[in-house]
PDB file of C-alpha atoms and ligand atoms in Angstrom:
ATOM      1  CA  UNK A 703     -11.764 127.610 105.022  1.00 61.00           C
ATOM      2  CA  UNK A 704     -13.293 130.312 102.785  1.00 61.00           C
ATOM      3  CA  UNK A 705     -11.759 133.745 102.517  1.00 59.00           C
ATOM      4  CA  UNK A 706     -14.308 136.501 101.082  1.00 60.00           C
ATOM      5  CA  UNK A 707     -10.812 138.861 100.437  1.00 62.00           C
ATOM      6  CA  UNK A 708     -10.223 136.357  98.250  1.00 61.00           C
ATOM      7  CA  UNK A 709     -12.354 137.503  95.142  1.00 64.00           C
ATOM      8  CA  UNK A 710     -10.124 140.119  93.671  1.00 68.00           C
ATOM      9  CA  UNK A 711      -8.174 140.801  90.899  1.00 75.00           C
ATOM     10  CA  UNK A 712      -4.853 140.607  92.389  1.00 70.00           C
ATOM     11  CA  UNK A 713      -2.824 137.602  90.586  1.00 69.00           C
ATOM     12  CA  UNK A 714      -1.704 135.239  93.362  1.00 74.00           C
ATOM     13  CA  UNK A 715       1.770 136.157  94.998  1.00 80.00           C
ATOM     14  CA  UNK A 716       3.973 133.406  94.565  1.00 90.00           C
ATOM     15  CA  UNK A 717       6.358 133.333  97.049  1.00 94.00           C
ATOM     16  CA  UNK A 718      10.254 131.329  97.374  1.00 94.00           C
ATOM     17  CA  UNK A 719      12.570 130.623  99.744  1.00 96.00           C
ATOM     18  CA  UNK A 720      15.372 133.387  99.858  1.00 94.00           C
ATOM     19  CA  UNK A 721      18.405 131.433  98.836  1.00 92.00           C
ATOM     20  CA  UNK A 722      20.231 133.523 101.305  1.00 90.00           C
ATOM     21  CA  UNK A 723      18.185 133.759 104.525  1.00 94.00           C
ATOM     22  CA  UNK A 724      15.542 131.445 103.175  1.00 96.00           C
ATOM     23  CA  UNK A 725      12.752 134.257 104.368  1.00 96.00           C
ATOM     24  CA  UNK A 726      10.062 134.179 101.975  1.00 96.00           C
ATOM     25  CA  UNK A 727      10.537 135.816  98.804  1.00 95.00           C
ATOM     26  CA  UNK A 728       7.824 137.729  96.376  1.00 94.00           C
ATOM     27  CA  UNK A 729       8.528 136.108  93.162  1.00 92.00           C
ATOM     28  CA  UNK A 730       7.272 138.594  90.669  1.00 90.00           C
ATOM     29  CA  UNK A 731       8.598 141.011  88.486  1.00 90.00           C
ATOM     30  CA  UNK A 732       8.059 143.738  91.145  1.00 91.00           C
ATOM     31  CA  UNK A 733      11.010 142.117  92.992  1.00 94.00           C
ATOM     32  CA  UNK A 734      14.055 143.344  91.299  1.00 93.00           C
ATOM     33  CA  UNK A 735      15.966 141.106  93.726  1.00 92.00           C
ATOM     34  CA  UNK A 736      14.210 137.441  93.349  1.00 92.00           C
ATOM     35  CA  UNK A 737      14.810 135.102  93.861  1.00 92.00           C
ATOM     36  CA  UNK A 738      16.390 137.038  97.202  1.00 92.00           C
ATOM     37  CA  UNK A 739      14.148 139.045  99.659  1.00 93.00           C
ATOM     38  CA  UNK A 740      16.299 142.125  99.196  1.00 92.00           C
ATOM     39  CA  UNK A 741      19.453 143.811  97.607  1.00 89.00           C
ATOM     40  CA  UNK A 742      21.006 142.507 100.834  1.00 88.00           C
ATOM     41  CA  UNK A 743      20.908 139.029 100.454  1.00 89.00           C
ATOM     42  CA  UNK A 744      21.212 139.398  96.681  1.00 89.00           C
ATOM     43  CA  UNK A 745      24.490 141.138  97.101  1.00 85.00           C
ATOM     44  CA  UNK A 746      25.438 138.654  99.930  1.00 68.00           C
ATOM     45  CA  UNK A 747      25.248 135.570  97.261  1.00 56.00           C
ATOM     46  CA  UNK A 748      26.849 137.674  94.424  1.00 55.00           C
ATOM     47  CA  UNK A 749      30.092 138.873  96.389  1.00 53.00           C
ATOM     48  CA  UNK A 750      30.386 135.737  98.130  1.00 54.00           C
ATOM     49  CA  UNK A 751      33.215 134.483  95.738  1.00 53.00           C
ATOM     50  CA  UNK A 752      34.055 138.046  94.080  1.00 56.00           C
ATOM     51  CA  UNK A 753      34.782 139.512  97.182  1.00 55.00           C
ATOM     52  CA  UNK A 754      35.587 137.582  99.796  1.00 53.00           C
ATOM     53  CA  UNK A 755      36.995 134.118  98.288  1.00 54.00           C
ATOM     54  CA  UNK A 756      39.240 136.835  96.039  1.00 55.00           C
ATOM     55  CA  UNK A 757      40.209 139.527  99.064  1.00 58.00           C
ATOM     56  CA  UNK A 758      43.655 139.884  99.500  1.00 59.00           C
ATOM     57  CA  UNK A 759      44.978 140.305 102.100  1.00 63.00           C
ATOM     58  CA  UNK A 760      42.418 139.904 104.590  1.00 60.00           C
ATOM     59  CA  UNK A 761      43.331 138.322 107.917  1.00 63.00           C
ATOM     60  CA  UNK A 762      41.375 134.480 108.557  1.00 66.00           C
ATOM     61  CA  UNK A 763      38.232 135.759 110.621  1.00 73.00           C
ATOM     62  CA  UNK A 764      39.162 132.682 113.067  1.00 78.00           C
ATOM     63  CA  UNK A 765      42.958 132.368 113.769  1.00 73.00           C
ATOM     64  CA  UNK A 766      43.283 128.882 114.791  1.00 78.00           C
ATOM     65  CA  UNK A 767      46.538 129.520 116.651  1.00 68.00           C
ATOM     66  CA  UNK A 768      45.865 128.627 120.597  1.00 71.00           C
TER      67      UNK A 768
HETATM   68 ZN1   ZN B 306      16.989 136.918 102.190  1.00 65.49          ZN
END
């Protein structure tokens, strides 16, 4: 399996897993948010605890009651 668009100067894109979504991921300098796929899941994975482990008084998403 040859690929002629192959012979260019372009370094290879490595690409990860998205911690968050597990989408693949450019992992290169040009992605601010690796190893996420965006400021989404990036901000997802950072407020996790900050936010919602620390909101207070939130209600429980799933009342168990009945
Ligand atoms: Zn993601």
């Amino acid at each position: 399996m040859t690929s002629p668009s192959n012979l260019t100067d372009a370094p290879p894109r490595r690409m990860v897993p998205c911690p968050n979504c597990k989408a693949p991921a450019l992992f290169s300098p040009e992605n601010t948010y690796r190893p996420f796929c965006s400021a989404r899941c990036q901000g997802h994975d950072f407020g996790a605890w900050a936010n919602e482990a620390y909101r207070v008084g939130a209600p429980p998403p799933e009342p168990d009651l009945e």
